XYZ file of N, CA, C and O in Angstrom:
812
model
N -79.232 202.755 219.287
C -79.724 201.729 219.218
C -79.768 202.362 220.770
O -79.344 202.855 222.279
N -82.120 203.979 220.926
C -81.649 203.802 222.151
C -82.679 203.332 222.416
O -84.116 205.099 223.068
N -84.054 202.543 222.785
C -84.623 202.099 222.867
C -85.398 202.784 223.970
O -84.792 202.495 225.072
N -86.732 203.359 224.341
C -86.397 203.595 225.800
C -87.941 203.198 226.306
O -89.402 203.826 225.086
N -89.212 203.472 227.366
C -90.216 204.032 226.845
C -90.330 205.026 226.881
O -90.054 205.934 226.411
N -91.491 205.493 225.828
C -91.815 206.536 224.924
C -92.085 207.404 225.713
O -92.156 208.710 224.667
N -92.484 207.767 226.983
C -93.246 208.579 227.890
C -92.304 209.171 228.499
O -92.619 210.365 229.321
N -90.915 208.780 228.163
C -90.038 209.459 228.399
C -89.307 210.143 228.558
O -89.108 209.775 226.487
N -89.009 211.446 228.766
C -87.991 212.772 227.857
C -86.658 211.923 226.089
O -86.177 210.532 227.031
N -86.986 212.542 225.228
C -86.054 211.183 224.828
C -84.609 212.091 225.461
O -84.427 213.681 225.515
N -83.484 210.773 225.718
C -82.366 212.022 226.669
C -80.992 212.285 225.265
O -81.391 211.895 224.286
N -80.365 213.139 225.601
C -78.749 214.125 224.591
C -77.814 213.178 225.172
O -76.963 213.027 224.144
N -78.185 212.326 226.387
C -76.912 212.106 226.886
C -76.866 211.295 227.883
O -78.433 210.744 227.889
N -76.158 210.198 228.132
C -76.457 208.993 228.157
C -76.304 208.501 229.769
O -75.847 209.932 230.168
N -77.514 208.062 229.899
C -77.241 208.901 232.046
C -76.547 206.613 233.410
O -77.718 205.383 232.876
N -75.402 207.057 233.254
C -75.594 206.492 234.088
C -76.195 205.002 234.780
O -76.119 204.118 234.905
N -76.691 206.125 235.819
C -78.250 205.765 236.289
C -78.554 204.081 235.923
O -79.764 203.304 236.111
N -79.275 204.522 234.125
C -80.219 203.623 233.587
C -79.637 203.245 232.433
O -80.239 202.240 231.837
N -78.338 204.085 231.700
C -78.168 203.551 230.127
C -76.747 202.433 230.579
O -76.245 201.935 230.788
N -76.389 201.973 229.560
C -74.792 201.448 228.942
C -75.110 202.067 228.101
O -75.271 202.160 226.791
N -73.185 202.455 228.008
C -72.945 203.186 227.124
C -71.953 201.320 226.033
O -70.683 200.830 226.523
N -71.502 201.062 225.187
C -71.661 199.914 224.240
C -69.434 199.760 224.399
O -68.583 200.653 224.272
N -68.417 198.892 224.831
C -67.604 199.181 224.866
C -66.995 197.557 223.556
O -68.167 196.819 223.248
N -66.054 197.100 224.013
C -65.676 196.131 222.362
C -66.620 194.607 222.999
O -66.867 194.223 222.545
N -66.746 194.493 224.434
C -67.703 193.957 224.612
C -68.518 193.233 224.629
O -69.538 192.419 224.006
N -69.009 194.350 224.562
C -71.115 194.862 224.356
C -70.711 195.109 223.296
O -72.295 193.458 222.932
N -70.127 194.901 222.276
C -70.110 195.154 221.312
C -70.309 193.764 219.909
O -71.838 193.509 219.757
N -68.960 192.822 220.880
C -69.610 192.036 220.393
C -70.822 190.837 220.672
O -71.956 190.087 219.515
N -71.271 190.777 222.281
C -72.606 190.082 222.314
C -73.713 190.700 221.893
O -74.690 190.208 221.629
N -73.348 191.927 221.136
C -74.576 192.280 220.756
C -74.346 191.742 219.524
O -75.698 193.091 218.435
N -74.180 192.041 218.030
C -73.927 191.463 216.770
C -74.867 190.437 216.283
O -74.162 189.865 215.155
N -76.187 191.133 217.150
C -76.617 189.195 216.514
C -78.026 189.908 216.268
O -78.742 190.104 216.734
N -78.156 189.730 214.753
C -80.208 191.044 215.314
C -81.508 189.750 215.760
O -81.929 190.920 216.668
N -81.099 188.473 216.300
C -82.396 188.446 217.514
C -81.719 188.580 218.467
O -83.389 189.231 219.584
N -80.260 188.820 219.518
C -79.980 189.708 219.477
C -80.993 191.196 220.609
O -80.479 191.136 221.592
N -80.525 191.749 218.806
C -80.761 192.965 219.377
C -82.447 192.192 219.092
O -82.564 193.686 219.882
N -82.705 192.361 219.180
C -84.307 192.511 218.796
C -85.622 192.610 220.721
O -86.046 192.009 220.428
N -83.486 191.102 220.929
C -84.861 190.487 221.711
C -84.512 191.912 223.175
O -85.486 191.929 224.680
N -83.299 192.485 222.885
C -83.517 193.343 224.329
C -84.271 195.041 223.580
O -84.508 194.959 224.548
N -84.666 194.853 222.448
C -85.402 195.392 222.401
C -87.374 194.701 222.935
O -87.555 196.000 222.976
N -87.207 193.886 222.961
C -88.235 193.854 223.265
C -89.010 193.647 225.122
O -90.095 194.535 224.827
N -87.932 193.407 225.348
C -87.778 193.528 226.494
C -87.965 194.670 227.499
O -88.567 195.271 228.361
N -87.227 195.847 226.657
C -87.112 197.200 227.076
C -89.035 197.600 226.560
O -89.199 198.714 227.109
N -88.979 197.298 225.604
C -90.358 198.211 225.131
C -91.592 197.335 225.820
O -92.481 198.249 225.719
N -91.647 196.362 226.242
C -92.917 195.163 226.515
C -93.105 194.896 227.566
O -93.477 194.320 228.291
N -92.223 194.972 228.325
C -91.726 194.288 229.888
C -91.132 192.966 230.110
O -91.023 191.999 228.977
N -91.394 192.650 230.861
C -90.688 191.355 231.651
C -90.879 189.972 230.452
O -92.777 190.013 230.479
N -89.857 189.190 229.560
C -90.633 187.916 229.603
C -90.282 186.603 229.386
O -89.309 186.378 230.017
N -90.952 185.730 229.213
C -89.970 184.369 228.919
C -89.283 183.736 228.060
O -89.916 184.104 226.408
N -88.507 182.873 228.029
C -87.935 182.375 226.338
C -89.439 181.986 225.279
O -88.480 181.857 224.578
N -89.976 181.687 225.462
C -91.273 181.012 225.423
C -92.069 182.732 224.107
O -92.026 182.004 222.812
N -92.240 182.699 225.378
C -93.367 183.956 225.001
C -92.360 184.894 223.792
O -92.828 184.938 222.976
N -90.730 185.035 223.645
C -90.600 186.193 222.635
C -90.139 184.627 221.429
O -90.550 185.575 220.577
N -90.204 184.005 222.114
C -90.284 183.408 221.040
C -91.390 182.618 219.912
O -90.654 182.932 218.275
N -92.613 183.118 220.346
C -93.838 182.640 219.787
C -93.439 184.416 218.908
O -94.145 184.492 217.078
N -93.104 185.319 219.357
C -93.303 186.644 218.589
C -92.111 186.879 217.819
O -91.993 187.787 216.711
N -90.717 186.492 217.412
C -89.459 186.206 216.523
C -90.102 185.339 215.508
O -89.430 185.360 214.516
N -90.888 184.284 216.251
C -91.832 183.111 215.094
C -89.689 182.240 215.308
O -90.095 181.678 214.087
N -88.838 182.105 216.247
C -87.949 181.049 215.721
C -88.922 180.100 217.538
O -89.290 180.068 218.438
N -87.384 179.214 217.305
C -88.463 178.333 218.684
C -87.152 178.787 219.511
O -86.803 179.797 219.934
N -88.580 178.372 220.652
C -87.919 179.117 222.062
C -86.442 178.294 222.907
O -85.287 178.931 223.462
N -85.464 177.055 222.531
C -84.450 176.345 221.920
C -83.055 178.194 222.176
O -82.136 178.568 221.950
N -83.692 178.671 221.054
C -83.327 179.902 220.213
C -83.054 181.066 220.991
O -82.415 182.269 221.259
N -84.146 181.367 221.935
C -84.134 182.552 222.093
C -84.042 181.730 224.090
O -83.332 183.197 224.369
N -83.733 180.717 224.848
C -83.199 181.352 226.016
C -81.324 180.786 225.254
O -80.679 180.915 226.233
N -81.106 179.738 224.530
C -80.325 181.068 223.910
C -78.872 181.728 224.354
O -77.528 181.195 224.616
N -79.584 183.123 223.399
C -79.783 184.210 223.459
C -79.640 185.605 224.046
O -78.779 186.554 224.591
N -80.535 184.609 225.503
C -80.634 185.095 226.821
C -79.728 184.213 227.501
O -79.183 185.631 228.724
N -79.020 184.154 227.551
C -77.819 184.398 228.340
C -77.412 184.680 227.984
O -76.583 184.550 228.311
N -76.476 183.972 227.371
C -75.847 185.752 226.221
C -76.035 186.370 226.494
O -74.966 187.028 227.136
N -76.950 186.690 226.653
C -77.605 188.447 226.894
C -77.038 189.210 228.154
O -76.449 190.201 228.326
N -77.219 187.742 228.819
C -77.424 187.811 230.738
C -75.706 188.350 231.824
O -75.577 188.761 231.973
N -75.481 186.964 230.170
C -74.103 186.848 230.477
C -72.983 188.043 230.039
O -72.514 188.821 231.287
N -73.157 189.339 229.036
C -72.913 189.798 228.647
C -73.478 191.707 229.412
O -73.709 192.868 229.751
N -74.157 190.851 230.245
C -75.089 192.228 231.071
C -76.064 193.358 231.057
O -76.779 194.633 231.821
N -77.050 192.599 228.892
C -77.842 192.999 228.397
C -79.548 193.744 229.384
O -80.126 193.769 228.831
N -78.749 191.620 229.686
C -80.946 191.132 230.694
C -80.611 190.290 231.874
O -79.307 190.441 231.749
N -81.459 190.997 232.254
C -80.994 189.928 234.072
C -82.190 189.519 234.055
O -83.725 189.882 234.085
N -82.293 188.130 234.998
C -83.227 187.654 235.171
C -84.511 188.364 236.087
O -84.293 189.007 237.409
N -85.549 188.403 236.190
C -87.211 189.224 236.980
C -87.258 187.895 238.496
O -88.215 187.095 237.993
N -86.275 187.916 239.322
C -87.136 187.474 240.401
C -88.432 186.843 240.201
O -88.405 186.178 241.540
N -88.969 188.998 240.558
C -91.043 188.046 240.980
C -91.988 187.397 240.358
O -92.221 187.260 240.420
N -91.519 186.816 239.242
C -92.142 186.554 238.357
C -91.533 184.717 238.108
O -92.350 184.704 237.234
N -89.888 184.224 238.833
C -90.059 183.257 237.408
C -90.257 183.009 238.386
O -90.127 182.871 239.865
N -89.619 181.394 238.404
C -90.440 179.671 240.337
C -89.173 178.330 238.808
O -88.420 179.154 237.556
N -89.987 178.038 239.108
C -88.475 175.891 239.490
C -89.090 175.942 238.162
O -88.237 175.689 237.376
N -90.076 176.287 237.555
C -89.582 175.943 236.352
C -90.137 177.107 235.041
O -90.334 176.199 233.717
N -90.388 178.054 234.883
C -89.274 178.726 233.725
C -89.203 179.904 234.050
O -89.194 181.008 234.821
N -87.731 180.935 233.448
C -87.431 181.540 233.934
C -88.213 183.084 232.922
O -88.583 182.940 231.578
N -87.829 184.007 234.141
C -88.763 185.490 233.574
C -87.367 186.267 233.724
O -86.167 186.052 233.686
N -87.142 187.457 232.206
C -86.108 188.348 232.249
C -86.465 189.396 231.645
O -87.378 189.212 231.588
N -86.083 189.913 232.119
C -85.727 191.673 231.854
C -84.581 192.241 231.505
O -83.689 192.195 231.345
N -85.459 193.702 230.684
C -83.623 194.353 230.101
C -83.766 194.799 231.843
O -84.026 195.822 232.419
N -82.048 195.096 231.202
C -80.885 195.593 231.935
C -80.993 196.613 231.823
O -80.464 197.679 233.483
N -81.147 197.854 230.803
C -81.021 199.119 230.698
C -81.816 199.286 230.610
O -82.374 198.650 229.448
N -82.240 201.164 230.083
C -83.325 201.768 229.459
C -82.330 201.884 228.082
O -83.533 202.176 227.049
N -81.208 202.031 227.103
C -80.815 202.291 226.574
C -79.083 202.472 226.804
O -78.790 201.908 227.283
N -79.022 201.466 224.958
C -77.203 201.616 224.327
C -77.266 202.880 224.047
O -77.735 203.315 223.148
N -76.346 202.875 224.118
C -75.457 204.245 223.913
C -74.175 203.710 222.287
O -74.056 203.016 223.384
N -74.426 204.319 221.549
C -72.088 204.048 220.457
C -71.919 205.103 221.076
O -72.004 206.074 220.150
N -71.757 205.142 221.674
C -70.740 206.735 222.047
C -69.032 207.048 221.696
O -68.744 207.971 221.900
N -68.636 205.578 222.092
C -66.988 205.345 221.589
C -66.808 205.541 220.043
O -66.259 204.251 219.938
N -66.339 206.510 219.691
C -65.868 206.523 218.733
C -64.916 205.597 217.967
O -64.633 204.977 216.655
N -63.554 205.981 218.600
C -62.343 204.389 218.687
C -62.897 203.228 218.507
O -62.102 202.658 217.811
N -64.570 202.687 218.447
C -64.037 202.025 219.043
C -64.390 201.474 217.169
O -64.285 199.225 216.942
N -65.363 201.748 216.161
C -65.352 201.776 215.177
C -63.817 201.134 214.715
O -63.809 201.032 213.665
N -62.527 201.575 214.802
C -61.941 201.563 214.165
C -61.283 200.163 214.344
O -60.386 199.468 214.192
N -61.881 200.434 216.440
C -61.459 198.701 216.725
C -61.518 197.429 216.101
O -60.950 196.373 216.826
N -62.870 197.943 216.136
C -63.745 196.704 216.323
C -64.772 196.652 214.981
O -65.785 196.868 214.570
N -64.318 196.841 213.357
C -64.923 197.340 212.161
C -66.048 196.019 212.249
O -67.221 197.107 212.263
N -66.064 195.139 212.400
C -65.947 193.945 211.520
C -67.228 193.794 212.652
O -69.016 193.904 211.841
N -67.082 193.715 213.725
C -68.426 193.498 215.394
C -69.300 194.905 215.164
O -70.385 194.369 215.123
N -68.155 196.050 214.191
C -69.521 197.796 214.330
C -69.995 197.273 212.920
O -71.786 197.627 213.509
N -70.034 196.634 212.340
C -70.940 196.350 211.745
C -71.807 195.930 211.817
O -72.575 195.479 211.014
N -71.509 193.939 212.380
C -72.512 192.751 211.505
C -73.736 194.656 213.620
O -74.475 193.731 213.054
N -73.710 195.101 214.184
C -74.150 195.600 214.964
C -75.263 195.854 214.821
O -75.982 196.978 214.302
N -74.238 197.297 213.743
C -75.238 197.944 212.712
C -76.199 197.147 212.261
O -77.469 198.092 212.345
N -75.469 196.423 211.864
C -76.680 195.318 210.648
C -77.632 195.358 211.057
O -78.333 194.114 211.307
N -77.883 193.672 212.958
C -77.874 193.403 213.356
C -79.659 195.102 213.540
O -80.895 194.270 213.412
N -79.574 196.017 213.566
C -80.519 197.481 214.202
C -80.954 196.768 212.776
O -82.119 197.820 212.752
N -80.387 197.768 212.199
C -81.113 197.731 210.337
C -82.206 196.725 210.079
O -83.037 196.779 209.477
N -81.427 195.817 210.345
C -82.710 194.822 210.084
C -83.608 194.718 211.044
O -85.443 194.934 211.218
N -83.475 195.615 212.518
C -84.551 195.882 213.214
C -85.681 196.704 212.532
O -86.935 196.617 212.630
N -84.959 197.497 212.656
C -85.681 199.020 212.260
C -86.223 198.717 210.699
O -87.626 198.622 210.280
N -86.147 197.266 210.311
C -86.603 197.417 207.992
C -87.946 195.909 209.704
O -89.449 196.740 208.725
N -88.070 194.368 209.734
C -89.011 194.302 210.776
C -89.340 195.541 211.133
O -91.220 195.122 210.891
N -89.702 196.902 211.517
C -90.458 197.486 212.287
C -90.991 198.481 210.901
O -92.651 198.521 211.334
N -90.912 199.029 210.171
C -91.111 198.848 209.075
C -92.317 197.827 208.507
O -92.907 199.229 208.149
N -92.020 197.254 208.324
C -93.104 195.641 207.774
C -94.035 195.992 208.405
O -94.893 195.996 207.651
N -93.975 196.127 209.684
C -95.256 196.320 210.268
C -95.780 196.797 210.766
O -97.594 196.577 210.587
N -95.281 198.369 211.346
C -96.193 199.534 210.342
C -96.870 199.678 209.346
O -98.095 199.760 208.999
N -96.180 198.905 207.329
C -96.844 198.737 206.313
C -97.908 198.403 207.360
O -98.948 198.696 206.498
N -98.412 197.076 207.548
C -98.688 195.556 207.303
C -100.459 196.780 208.227
O -101.578 196.417 207.466
N -99.767 197.116 208.941
C -101.242 197.785 210.057
C -101.738 198.816 209.368
O -102.931 199.080 210.789
N -101.233 199.172 209.102
C -101.929 200.682 208.706
C -103.166 200.605 207.786
O -103.142 201.776 208.004
N -103.510 200.251 207.048
C -104.602 200.265 206.851
C -105.909 199.275 207.820
O -107.134 200.118 207.237
N -104.861 199.586 208.254
C -107.114 199.464 210.544
C -106.470 199.927 211.127
O -106.986 200.203 212.004
N -105.394 201.215 211.426
C -105.114 202.440 211.851
C -106.555 203.586 211.680
O -106.736 203.202 210.968
N -106.354 203.475 212.609
C -106.991 205.289 213.158
C -106.819 206.409 212.403
O -105.953 206.155 212.148
N -108.176 207.177 211.429
C -107.628 207.279 210.434
C -106.494 208.772 210.856
O -105.164 209.050 209.600
N -106.356 209.363 211.783
C -106.030 209.983 211.439
C -103.988 210.071 212.438
O -103.406 210.212 211.329
N -104.060 209.087 212.073
C -102.781 208.122 212.458
C -102.383 207.109 211.441
O -100.726 207.257 210.930
N -103.037 207.714 210.589
C -102.960 206.919 209.401
C -101.652 207.899 208.348
O -101.307 207.086 207.376
N -102.267 208.927 208.424
C -102.516 210.051 207.703
C -100.466 210.914 207.889
O -100.017 212.398 207.518
N -100.671 209.895 209.466
C -98.819 209.938 209.839
C -98.182 209.865 209.155
O -97.047 210.108 209.839
N -99.033 208.889 208.799
C -97.334 208.232 208.590
C -96.653 208.396 207.090
O -97.387 208.830 206.824
N -95.222 207.825 207.741
C -93.878 208.345 205.938
C -92.735 207.922 206.396
O -92.409 208.001 207.291
N -92.634 207.742 205.466
C -91.001 207.373 204.189
C -90.644 208.010 203.946
O -91.165 209.235 202.802
N -89.376 209.197 203.787
C -88.402 209.196 203.598
C -87.140 209.890 203.460
O -86.401 208.765 204.251
N -86.417 209.895 202.833
C -84.804 209.727 202.141
C -85.212 211.660 202.229
O -85.020 212.154 201.292
N -83.738 212.572 202.484
C -82.656 213.170 201.781
C -80.877 213.772 201.357
O -80.522 212.751 202.424
N -80.927 214.044 200.538
C -79.443 212.903 199.942
C -78.744 214.890 200.153
O -78.995 215.957 199.906
N -78.653 215.281 201.043
C -77.718 216.056 202.076
C -75.479 215.858 201.277
O -74.725 215.112 201.856
N -75.697 217.124 201.238
C -73.838 217.641 200.728
C -73.366 218.182 202.818
O -73.428 218.712 201.760
N -72.481 217.306 203.063
C -72.371 217.861 204.777
C -70.647 217.148 205.018
O -70.006 216.460 204.111
N -70.060 218.979 205.458
C -68.686 217.671 206.142
C -68.756 217.036 207.333
O -70.344 216.949 207.614
N -68.022 215.591 207.549
C -68.193 215.441 208.323
C -68.860 216.218 209.363
O -69.573 215.560 210.760
N -67.736 217.089 209.986
C -68.449 218.308 211.583
C -70.140 218.545 211.391
O -71.150 219.054 212.121
N -70.201 218.778 210.129
C -71.811 219.105 209.883
C -72.488 218.232 209.606
O -73.897 218.704 211.019
N -72.334 216.997 209.647
C -72.758 215.689 210.153
C -72.722 215.692 211.013
O -73.953 215.232 211.743
N -72.426 215.400 212.091
C -72.277 215.283 213.445
C -72.817 216.728 214.025
O -73.617 216.470 215.355
N -73.424 217.982 213.552
C -73.700 219.105 213.909
C -75.341 218.810 214.149
O -76.305 218.825 214.945
N -75.267 218.286 212.623
C -76.619 218.034 212.284
C -77.189 217.141 213.711
O -78.288 216.923 213.528
N -76.462 215.983 213.264
C -77.192 214.874 214.696
C -77.346 215.729 216.084
O -78.370 215.194 216.591
N -77.063 216.439 216.418
C -76.650 216.934 217.575
C -78.358 217.735 218.383
O -78.927 217.840 219.056
N -78.088 219.002 216.349
C -79.681 219.325 216.177
C -80.820 218.902 216.544
O -81.823 218.691 217.780
N -80.794 217.326 215.823
C -81.774 216.891 216.219
C -82.033 216.623 217.615
O -83.314 215.823 217.875
N -81.209 215.301 218.236
C -81.088 214.775 219.659
C -81.830 215.799 219.988
O -82.867 216.210 220.738
N -81.961 217.203 219.939
C -81.584 218.733 220.227
C -83.911 218.708 220.287
O -84.563 219.514 221.246
N -84.040 218.550 219.440
C -84.884 218.599 218.422
C -86.517 217.312 219.795
O -87.349 218.176 219.565
N -85.496 216.534 219.600
C -86.669 215.673 219.834
C -86.786 214.655 221.078
O -86.923 215.511 221.819
N -85.143 215.795 222.264
C -85.143 215.679 223.066
C -86.573 216.918 224.230
O -87.540 216.554 225.212
N -87.629 217.355 223.749
C -88.504 218.845 223.119
C -89.909 217.467 223.340
O -90.985 218.048 223.719
N -89.852 216.280 223.042
C -91.173 215.591 223.310
C -91.229 214.499 223.109
O -90.175 213.742 222.853
N -91.442 214.389 224.501
C -92.213 214.989 225.421
C -91.282 215.171 226.607
O -91.475 213.661 226.893
N -91.361 215.558 227.949
C -91.526 215.060 228.890
C -92.629 214.545 230.397
O -92.222 213.247 231.009
N -93.898 214.875 228.710
C -95.335 214.544 229.905
C -96.317 214.035 228.704
O -96.786 214.959 228.304
N -96.234 213.218 228.717
C -97.250 213.521 227.872
C -99.335 212.659 227.562
O -99.306 212.479 228.838
N -99.851 213.540 226.855
C -101.589 213.444 226.848
C -101.613 211.971 227.039
O -100.933 211.308 226.471
N -102.753 211.891 227.552
C -103.619 211.326 227.472
C -103.930 209.928 226.140
O -104.050 209.154 225.712
N -103.698 210.688 225.191
C -104.390 210.628 224.214
C -103.134 209.976 222.926
O -103.375 210.121 222.060
N -101.336 210.331 223.639
C -100.345 209.776 222.884
C -100.394 208.666 222.852
O -100.485 207.315 223.357
N -100.355 208.399 221.547
C -99.717 207.192 220.944
C -97.525 207.165 221.057
O -97.652 207.798 220.588
N -97.184 205.405 220.579
C -95.903 205.408 221.311
C -95.296 205.817 219.503
O -96.249 204.313 217.871
N -94.735 206.273 218.726
C -94.551 206.887 217.535
C -92.821 206.385 217.371
O -91.979 207.338 218.710
N -92.322 205.443 216.465
C -90.934 205.039 216.465
C -90.465 205.620 215.210
O -90.485 206.244 214.086
N -89.556 206.956 215.654
C -88.648 207.641 214.890
C -87.342 206.928 214.295
O -86.572 207.072 215.598
N -87.044 206.791 213.092
C -85.809 206.001 212.999
C -85.354 207.219 212.090
O -85.215 208.186 211.353
N -83.457 207.306 212.808
C -83.115 208.657 211.971
C -82.346 206.591 211.194
O -81.360 206.697 212.326
N -81.047 207.716 209.969
C -80.444 206.775 209.454
C -78.751 207.350 209.112
O -79.306 209.066 208.478
N -78.557 208.181 208.766
C -76.952 208.111 208.977
C -75.936 208.044 207.787
O -75.101 206.717 209.186
N -75.737 207.620 206.131
C -74.474 207.125 205.398
C -74.016 207.713 205.198
O -74.347 208.207 203.811
N -73.344 208.426 205.290
C -72.454 208.596 204.021
C -71.835 207.886 203.026
O -71.873 206.188 203.460
N -71.966 208.980 202.039
C -71.180 207.724 201.208
C -69.986 208.613 200.346
O -69.959 209.905 199.327
N -69.111 208.416 200.864
C -67.811 209.675 200.985
C -67.163 208.953 198.965
O -66.818 207.768 199.058
N -66.449 209.928 198.571
C -66.329 209.498 197.063
C -65.126 208.246 196.801
O -65.079 208.449 195.796
N -64.134 208.801 198.265
C -62.567 207.958 198.205
C -63.391 205.921 197.903
O -62.581 205.627 197.309
N -64.873 205.958 197.712
C -64.941 204.306 197.831
C -65.672 204.637 196.491
O -65.185 202.635 196.489
N -65.747 205.375 195.308
C -65.580 205.003 194.581
C -64.783 204.554 193.581
O -64.012 204.508 192.445
N -63.294 205.477 193.716
C -62.312 205.410 193.175
C -61.508 204.264 192.849
O -61.610 204.056 194.156
N -60.498 204.442 191.672
C -60.241 202.642 190.998
C -58.699 203.169 192.344
O -58.228 203.989 191.964
N -58.732 202.408 193.248
C -57.242 201.647 193.968
C -55.797 202.445 192.819
O -54.908 202.777 193.314
N -56.147 201.022 191.727
C -55.150 200.937 190.697
C -54.927 202.355 190.195
O -53.488 202.677 189.656
């Protein structure tokens, strides 16, 4: 999950000054679809309140308040003192992006990892449905850029990692400074291994 401002260069590596690298505690804290969506909304649209965020997500403000407090305890969000007051708390994202770069974490926390990636997949599905619902109303040039597809490749684990790196390098070139007519484009990538071993009869 590397949600960031669309006019910033896509990073190849986490920046300790702005990004967070997940550990076991952070992974478990984010293993919930609502929490992933809250972090994404705050990073994309800026500071907000539990009530406003609840309206965006279509849930009760009590739900968002609870999850914001949990995210705050885990260090993913923080109160915005410039906007808050005695009656209303404003929250902001504590980081620009989240990185899952510790490969050992998958082995140590397999259930939390699956739940976290499941939350990310839910967010991607919601964003895809939103874009498709808006497609009829998009300006024609943007409507024609929308595309969905998948490619079945036969790769080794080493080739898959190399492909990930090469794609990040391509993405990082778009773009240091965006022109005035640029709009936000969400690029979603999935690497979904389908090893034959999972289909074999263990008996």
